[in-house]
PDB file of C-alpha atoms in Angstrom:
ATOM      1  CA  UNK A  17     -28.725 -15.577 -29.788  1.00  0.00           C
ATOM      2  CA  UNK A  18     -26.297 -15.772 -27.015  1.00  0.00           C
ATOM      3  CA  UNK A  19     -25.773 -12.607 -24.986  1.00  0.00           C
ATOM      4  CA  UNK A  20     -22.214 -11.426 -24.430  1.00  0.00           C
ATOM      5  CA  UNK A  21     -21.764 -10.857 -20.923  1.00  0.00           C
ATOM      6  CA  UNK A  22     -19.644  -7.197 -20.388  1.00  0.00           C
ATOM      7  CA  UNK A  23     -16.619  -7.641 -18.878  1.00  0.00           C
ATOM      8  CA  UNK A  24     -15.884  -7.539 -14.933  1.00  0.00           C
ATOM      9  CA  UNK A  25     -14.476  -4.460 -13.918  1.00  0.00           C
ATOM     10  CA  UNK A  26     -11.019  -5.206 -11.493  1.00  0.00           C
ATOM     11  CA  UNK A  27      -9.949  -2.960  -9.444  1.00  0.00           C
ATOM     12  CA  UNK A  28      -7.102  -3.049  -7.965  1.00  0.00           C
ATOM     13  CA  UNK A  29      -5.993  -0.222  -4.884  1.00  0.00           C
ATOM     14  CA  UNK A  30      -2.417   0.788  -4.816  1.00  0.00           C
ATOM     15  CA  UNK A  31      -1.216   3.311  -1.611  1.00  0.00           C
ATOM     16  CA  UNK A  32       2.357   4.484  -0.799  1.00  0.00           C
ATOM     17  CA  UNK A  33       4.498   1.939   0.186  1.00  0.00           C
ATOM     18  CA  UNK A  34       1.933  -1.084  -1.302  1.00  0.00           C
ATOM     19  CA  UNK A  35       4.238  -4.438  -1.616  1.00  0.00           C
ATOM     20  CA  UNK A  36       4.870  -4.602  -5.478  1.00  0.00           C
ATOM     21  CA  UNK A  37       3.479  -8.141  -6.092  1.00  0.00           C
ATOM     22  CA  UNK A  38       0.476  -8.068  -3.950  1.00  0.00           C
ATOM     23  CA  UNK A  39      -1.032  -6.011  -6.161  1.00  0.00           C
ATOM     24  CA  UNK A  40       0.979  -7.043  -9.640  1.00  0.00           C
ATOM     25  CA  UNK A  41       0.676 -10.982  -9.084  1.00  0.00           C
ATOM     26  CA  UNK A  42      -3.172 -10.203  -9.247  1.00  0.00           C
ATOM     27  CA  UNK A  43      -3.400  -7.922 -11.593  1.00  0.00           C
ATOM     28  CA  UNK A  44      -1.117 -10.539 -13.821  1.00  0.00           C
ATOM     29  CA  UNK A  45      -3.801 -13.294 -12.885  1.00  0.00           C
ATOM     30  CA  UNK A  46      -6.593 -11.028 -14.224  1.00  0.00           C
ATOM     31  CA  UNK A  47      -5.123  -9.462 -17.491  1.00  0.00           C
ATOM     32  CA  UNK A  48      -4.066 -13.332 -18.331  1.00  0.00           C
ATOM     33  CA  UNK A  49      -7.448 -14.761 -17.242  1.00  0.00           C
ATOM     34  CA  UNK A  50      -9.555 -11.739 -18.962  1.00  0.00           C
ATOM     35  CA  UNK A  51      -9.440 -13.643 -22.565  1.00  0.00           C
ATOM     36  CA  UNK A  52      -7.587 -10.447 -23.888  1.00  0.00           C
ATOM     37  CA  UNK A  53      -9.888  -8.271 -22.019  1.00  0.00           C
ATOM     38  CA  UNK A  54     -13.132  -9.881 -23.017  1.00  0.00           C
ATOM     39  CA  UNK A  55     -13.849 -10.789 -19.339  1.00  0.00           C
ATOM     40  CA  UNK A  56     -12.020  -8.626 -17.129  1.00  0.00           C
ATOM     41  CA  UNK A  57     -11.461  -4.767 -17.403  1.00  0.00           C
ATOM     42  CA  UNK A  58      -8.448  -4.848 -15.150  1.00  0.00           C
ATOM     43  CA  UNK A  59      -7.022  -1.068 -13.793  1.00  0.00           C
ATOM     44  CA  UNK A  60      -5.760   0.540 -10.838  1.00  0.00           C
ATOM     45  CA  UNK A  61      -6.788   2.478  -8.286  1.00  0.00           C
ATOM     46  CA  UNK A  62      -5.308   5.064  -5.698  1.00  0.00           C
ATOM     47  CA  UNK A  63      -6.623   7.936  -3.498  1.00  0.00           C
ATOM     48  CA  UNK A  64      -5.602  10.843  -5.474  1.00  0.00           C
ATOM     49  CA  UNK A  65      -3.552  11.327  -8.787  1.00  0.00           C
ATOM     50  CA  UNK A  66      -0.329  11.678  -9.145  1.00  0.00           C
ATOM     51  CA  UNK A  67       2.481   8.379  -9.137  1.00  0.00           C
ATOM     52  CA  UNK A  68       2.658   6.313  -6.154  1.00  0.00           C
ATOM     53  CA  UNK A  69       5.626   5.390  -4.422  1.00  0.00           C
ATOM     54  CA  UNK A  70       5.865   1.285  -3.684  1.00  0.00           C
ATOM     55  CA  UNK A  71       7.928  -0.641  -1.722  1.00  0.00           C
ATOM     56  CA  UNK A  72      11.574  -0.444  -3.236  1.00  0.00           C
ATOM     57  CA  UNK A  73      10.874   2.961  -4.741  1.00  0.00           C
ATOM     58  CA  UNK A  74       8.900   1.336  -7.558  1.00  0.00           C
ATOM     59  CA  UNK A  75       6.814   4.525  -9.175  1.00  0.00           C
ATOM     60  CA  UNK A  76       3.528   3.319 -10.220  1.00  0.00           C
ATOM     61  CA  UNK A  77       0.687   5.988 -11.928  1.00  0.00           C
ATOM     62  CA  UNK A  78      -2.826   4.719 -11.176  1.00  0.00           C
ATOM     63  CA  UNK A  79      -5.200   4.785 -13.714  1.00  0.00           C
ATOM     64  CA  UNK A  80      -7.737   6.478 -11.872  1.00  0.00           C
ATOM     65  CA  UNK A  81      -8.771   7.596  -7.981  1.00  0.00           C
ATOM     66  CA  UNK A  82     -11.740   6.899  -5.938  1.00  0.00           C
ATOM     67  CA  UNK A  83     -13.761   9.599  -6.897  1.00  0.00           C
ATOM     68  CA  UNK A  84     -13.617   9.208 -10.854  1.00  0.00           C
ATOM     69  CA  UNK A  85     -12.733   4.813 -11.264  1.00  0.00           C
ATOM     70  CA  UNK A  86     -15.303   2.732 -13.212  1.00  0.00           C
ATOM     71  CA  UNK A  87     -17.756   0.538 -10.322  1.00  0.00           C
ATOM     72  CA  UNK A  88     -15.508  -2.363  -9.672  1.00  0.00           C
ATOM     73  CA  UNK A  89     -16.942  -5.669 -10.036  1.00  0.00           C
ATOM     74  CA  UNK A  90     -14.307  -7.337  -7.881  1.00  0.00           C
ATOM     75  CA  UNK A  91     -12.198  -5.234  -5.477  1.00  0.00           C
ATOM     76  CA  UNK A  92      -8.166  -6.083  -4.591  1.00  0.00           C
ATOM     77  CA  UNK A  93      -7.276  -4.649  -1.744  1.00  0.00           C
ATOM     78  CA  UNK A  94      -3.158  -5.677  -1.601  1.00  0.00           C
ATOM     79  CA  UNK A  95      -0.954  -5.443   1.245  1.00  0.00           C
ATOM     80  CA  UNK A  96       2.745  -3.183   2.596  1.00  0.00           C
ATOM     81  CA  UNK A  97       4.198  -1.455   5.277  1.00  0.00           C
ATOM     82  CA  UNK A  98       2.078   0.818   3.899  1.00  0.00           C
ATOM     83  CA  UNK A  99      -1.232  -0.682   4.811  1.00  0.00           C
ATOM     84  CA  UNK A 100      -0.422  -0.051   8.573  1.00  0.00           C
ATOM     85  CA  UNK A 101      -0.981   3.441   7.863  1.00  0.00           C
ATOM     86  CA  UNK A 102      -4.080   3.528   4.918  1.00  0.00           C
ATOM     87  CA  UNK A 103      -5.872   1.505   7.501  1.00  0.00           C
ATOM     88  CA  UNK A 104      -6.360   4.382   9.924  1.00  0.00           C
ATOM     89  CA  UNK A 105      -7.208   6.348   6.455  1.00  0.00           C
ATOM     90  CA  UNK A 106     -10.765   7.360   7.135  1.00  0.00           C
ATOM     91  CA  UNK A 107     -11.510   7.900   3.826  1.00  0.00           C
ATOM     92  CA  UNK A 108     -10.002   4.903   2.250  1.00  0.00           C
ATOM     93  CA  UNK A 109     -11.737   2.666   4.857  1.00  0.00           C
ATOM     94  CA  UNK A 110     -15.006   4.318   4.046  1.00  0.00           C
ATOM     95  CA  UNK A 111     -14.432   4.171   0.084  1.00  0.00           C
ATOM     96  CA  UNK A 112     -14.160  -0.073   1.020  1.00  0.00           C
ATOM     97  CA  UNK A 113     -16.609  -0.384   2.694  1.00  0.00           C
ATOM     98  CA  UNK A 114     -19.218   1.821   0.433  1.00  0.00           C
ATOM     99  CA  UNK A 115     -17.654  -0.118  -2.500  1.00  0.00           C
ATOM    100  CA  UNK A 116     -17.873  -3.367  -0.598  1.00  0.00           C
ATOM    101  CA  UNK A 117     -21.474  -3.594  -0.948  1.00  0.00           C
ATOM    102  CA  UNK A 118     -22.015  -3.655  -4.295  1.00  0.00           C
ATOM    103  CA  UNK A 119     -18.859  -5.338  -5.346  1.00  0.00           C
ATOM    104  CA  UNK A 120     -19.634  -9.548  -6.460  1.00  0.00           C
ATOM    105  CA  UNK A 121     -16.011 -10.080  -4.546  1.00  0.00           C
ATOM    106  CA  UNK A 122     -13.566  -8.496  -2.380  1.00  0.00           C
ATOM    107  CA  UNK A 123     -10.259  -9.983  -2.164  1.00  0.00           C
ATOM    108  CA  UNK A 124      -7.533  -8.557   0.400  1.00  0.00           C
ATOM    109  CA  UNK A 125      -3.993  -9.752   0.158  1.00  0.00           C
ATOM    110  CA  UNK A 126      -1.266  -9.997   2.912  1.00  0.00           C
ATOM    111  CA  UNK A 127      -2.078  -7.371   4.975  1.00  0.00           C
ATOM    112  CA  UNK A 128      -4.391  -5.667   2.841  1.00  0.00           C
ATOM    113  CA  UNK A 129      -6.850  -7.610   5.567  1.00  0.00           C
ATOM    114  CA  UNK A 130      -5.714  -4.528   7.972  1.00  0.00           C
ATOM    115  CA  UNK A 131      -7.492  -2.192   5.786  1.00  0.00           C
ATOM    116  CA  UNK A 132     -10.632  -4.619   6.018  1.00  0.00           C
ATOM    117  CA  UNK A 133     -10.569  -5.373   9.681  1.00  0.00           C
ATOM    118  CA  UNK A 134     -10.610  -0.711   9.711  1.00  0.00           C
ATOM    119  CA  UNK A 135     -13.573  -0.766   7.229  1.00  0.00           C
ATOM    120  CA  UNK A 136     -15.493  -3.159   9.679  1.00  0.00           C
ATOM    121  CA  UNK A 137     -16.485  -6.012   7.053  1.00  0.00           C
ATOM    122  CA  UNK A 138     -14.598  -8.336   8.417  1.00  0.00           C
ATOM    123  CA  UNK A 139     -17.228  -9.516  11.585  1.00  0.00           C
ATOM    124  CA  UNK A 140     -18.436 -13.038  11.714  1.00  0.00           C
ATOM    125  CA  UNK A 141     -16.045 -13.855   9.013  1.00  0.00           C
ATOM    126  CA  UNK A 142     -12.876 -16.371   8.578  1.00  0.00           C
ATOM    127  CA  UNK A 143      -9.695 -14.223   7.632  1.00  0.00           C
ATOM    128  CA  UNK A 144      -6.405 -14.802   6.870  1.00  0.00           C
ATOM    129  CA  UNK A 145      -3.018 -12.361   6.810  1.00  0.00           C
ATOM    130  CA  UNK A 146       0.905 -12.752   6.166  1.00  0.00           C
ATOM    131  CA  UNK A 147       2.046 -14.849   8.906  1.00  0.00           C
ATOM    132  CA  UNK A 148       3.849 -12.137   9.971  1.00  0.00           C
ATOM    133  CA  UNK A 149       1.124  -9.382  10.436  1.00  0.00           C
ATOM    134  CA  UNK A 150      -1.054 -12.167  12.455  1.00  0.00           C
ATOM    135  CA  UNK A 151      -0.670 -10.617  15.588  1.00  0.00           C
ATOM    136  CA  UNK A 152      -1.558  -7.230  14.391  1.00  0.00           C
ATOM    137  CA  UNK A 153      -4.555  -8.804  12.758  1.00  0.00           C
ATOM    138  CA  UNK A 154      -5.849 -10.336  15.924  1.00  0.00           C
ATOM    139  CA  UNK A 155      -5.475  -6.999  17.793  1.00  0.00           C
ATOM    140  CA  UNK A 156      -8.255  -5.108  15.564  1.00  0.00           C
ATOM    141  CA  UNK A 157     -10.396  -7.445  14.642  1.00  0.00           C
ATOM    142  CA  UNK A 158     -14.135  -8.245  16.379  1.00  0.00           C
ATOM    143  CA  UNK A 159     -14.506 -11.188  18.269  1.00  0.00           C
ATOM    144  CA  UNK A 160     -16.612 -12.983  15.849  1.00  0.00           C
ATOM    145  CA  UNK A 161     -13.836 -13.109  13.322  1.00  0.00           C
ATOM    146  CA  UNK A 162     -11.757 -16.196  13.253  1.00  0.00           C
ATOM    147  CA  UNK A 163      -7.831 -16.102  11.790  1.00  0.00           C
ATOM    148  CA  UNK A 164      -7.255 -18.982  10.046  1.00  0.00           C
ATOM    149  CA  UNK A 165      -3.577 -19.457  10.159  1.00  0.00           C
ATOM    150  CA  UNK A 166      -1.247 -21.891   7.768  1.00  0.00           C
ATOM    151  CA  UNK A 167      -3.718 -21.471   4.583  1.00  0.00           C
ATOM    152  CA  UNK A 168      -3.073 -19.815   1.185  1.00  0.00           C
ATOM    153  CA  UNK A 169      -6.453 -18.050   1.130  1.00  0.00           C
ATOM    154  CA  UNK A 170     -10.145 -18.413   2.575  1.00  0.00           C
ATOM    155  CA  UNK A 171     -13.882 -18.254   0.926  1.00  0.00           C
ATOM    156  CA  UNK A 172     -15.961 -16.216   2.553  1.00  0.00           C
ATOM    157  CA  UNK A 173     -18.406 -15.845  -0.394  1.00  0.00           C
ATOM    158  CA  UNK A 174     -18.640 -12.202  -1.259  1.00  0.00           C
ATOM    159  CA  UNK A 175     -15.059 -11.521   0.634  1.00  0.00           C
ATOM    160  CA  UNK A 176     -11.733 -13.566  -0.252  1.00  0.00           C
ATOM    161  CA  UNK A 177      -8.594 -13.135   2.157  1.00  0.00           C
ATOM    162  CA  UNK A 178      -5.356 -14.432   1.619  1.00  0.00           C
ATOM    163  CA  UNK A 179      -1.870 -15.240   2.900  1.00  0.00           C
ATOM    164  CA  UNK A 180       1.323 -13.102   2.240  1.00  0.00           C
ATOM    165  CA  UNK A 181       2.578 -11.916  -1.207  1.00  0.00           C
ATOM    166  CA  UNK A 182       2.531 -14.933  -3.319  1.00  0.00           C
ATOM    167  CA  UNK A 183      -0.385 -16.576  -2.119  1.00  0.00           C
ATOM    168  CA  UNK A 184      -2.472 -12.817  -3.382  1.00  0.00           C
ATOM    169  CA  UNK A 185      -1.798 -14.657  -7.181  1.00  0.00           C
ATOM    170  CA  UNK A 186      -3.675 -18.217  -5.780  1.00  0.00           C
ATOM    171  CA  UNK A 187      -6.750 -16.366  -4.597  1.00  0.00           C
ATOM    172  CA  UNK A 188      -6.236 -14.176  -7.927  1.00  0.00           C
ATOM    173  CA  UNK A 189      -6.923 -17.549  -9.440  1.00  0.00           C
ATOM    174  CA  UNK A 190      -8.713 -19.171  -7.166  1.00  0.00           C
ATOM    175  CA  UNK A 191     -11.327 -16.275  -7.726  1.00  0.00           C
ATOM    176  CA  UNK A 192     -10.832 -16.673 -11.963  1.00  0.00           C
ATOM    177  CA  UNK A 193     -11.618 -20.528 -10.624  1.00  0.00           C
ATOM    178  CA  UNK A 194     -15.080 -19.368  -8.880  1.00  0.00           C
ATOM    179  CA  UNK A 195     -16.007 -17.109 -11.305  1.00  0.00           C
ATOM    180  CA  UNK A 196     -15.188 -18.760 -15.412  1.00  0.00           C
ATOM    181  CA  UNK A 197     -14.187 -22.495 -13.696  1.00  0.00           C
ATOM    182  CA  UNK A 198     -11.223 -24.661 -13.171  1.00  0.00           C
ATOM    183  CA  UNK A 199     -10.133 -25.073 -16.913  1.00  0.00           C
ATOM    184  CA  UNK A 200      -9.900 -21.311 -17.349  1.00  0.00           C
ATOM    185  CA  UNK A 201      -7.900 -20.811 -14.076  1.00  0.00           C
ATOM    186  CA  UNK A 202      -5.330 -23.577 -15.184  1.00  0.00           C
ATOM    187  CA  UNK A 203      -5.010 -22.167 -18.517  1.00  0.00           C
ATOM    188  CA  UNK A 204      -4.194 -18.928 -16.933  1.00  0.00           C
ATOM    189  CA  UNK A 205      -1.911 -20.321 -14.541  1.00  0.00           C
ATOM    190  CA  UNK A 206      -0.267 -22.031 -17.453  1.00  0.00           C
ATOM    191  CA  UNK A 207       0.413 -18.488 -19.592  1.00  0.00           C
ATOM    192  CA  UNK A 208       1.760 -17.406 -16.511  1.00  0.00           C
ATOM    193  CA  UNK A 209       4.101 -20.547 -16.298  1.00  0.00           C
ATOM    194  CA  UNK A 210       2.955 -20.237 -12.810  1.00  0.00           C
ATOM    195  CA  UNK A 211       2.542 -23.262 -10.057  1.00  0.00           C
ATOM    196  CA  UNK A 212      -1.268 -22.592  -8.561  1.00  0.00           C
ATOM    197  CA  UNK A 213      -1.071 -23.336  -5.008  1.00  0.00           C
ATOM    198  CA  UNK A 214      -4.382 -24.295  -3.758  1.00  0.00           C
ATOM    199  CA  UNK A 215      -6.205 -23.469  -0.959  1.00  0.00           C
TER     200      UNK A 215
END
């Protein structure tokens, strides 16, 4: 008899000031990929409880914090104006990189990678940013990294980075790609009614 593999757990961190869709355009990705939940276990994540504030005054109220959230399988870490300041958050860069050893995939998005580079699991690695937070990449990051610039996203195995905003939802699938193949990330990207912009 086949065994039924148990759903991935997804989480994704939100902060104060987190930009709306880098966290929501994956989280869509995943809830549409899951096969109504039968492969992903998709929730949210912030430091404490109580709602969090995003970018635009959006109220969001995380399903659970760091101290009490199911083991995620695959970590989001999204970008904001507010990453500038999480990423000198000792205790959110040490909750990463605990969590980033046992997770199968960590995927930043837009400057979610700022919160990476401040976890140190970024060395040796290829990385990627908004085009606009390049420069502030490039100032924090070890020598051994390489910023690859003008690319959606970037594979480096256990850790996914990608471009600004929109491109979060491409790695989203790229990762749904990686993980349950091509013909389930096209059939998600088609419930979305969403054009998948490849790497």
């Amino acid at each position: 008899m086949e065994q039924v593999r148990q759903a991935r757990n997804v989480a994704l961190f939100i902060f104060e000031q987190v930009e709306p869709l880098d966290f929501a355009g994956p989280f869509e990705v995943f809830i549409s990929g899951s096969n109504r939940g039968q492969d992903f276990n998709v929730y949210t994540v912030a430091e404490m409880e109580g709602p969090i504030q995003a970018l635009g005054g959006l109220s969001i109220n995380p399903a659970y914090t760091i101290h009490n959230c199911p083991d995620p399988d695959i970590l989001v870490i999204p970008g904001g104006w507010g990453s500038r300041k999480e990423m000198n958050n000792e205790t959110i860069t040490s909750w990463v990189r605990d969590v980033s050893n046992d997770v199968e995939i960590l995927l930043s998005v837009c400057t979610g990678a700022l919160i990476l580079a401040k976890a140190y699991v970024l060395d040796g690695l290829k990385v990627t940013t908004n085009r606009l937070a390049m420069k502030e990449l490039r100032e924090i990051i070890p020598a051994s990294t390489e910023i690859i610039e003008d690319i959606r996203y970037v594979d480096n195995g256990k850790i996914v980075l990608s471009a600004g905003i929109s491109a979060g939802m491409d790695a989203a699938l790229y990762v749904v790609e990686r993980l349950l193949g091509e013909e389930r990330a096209i059939q998600t990207a088609n419930i979305m009614e969403y054009d998948w912009k490849k790497a």
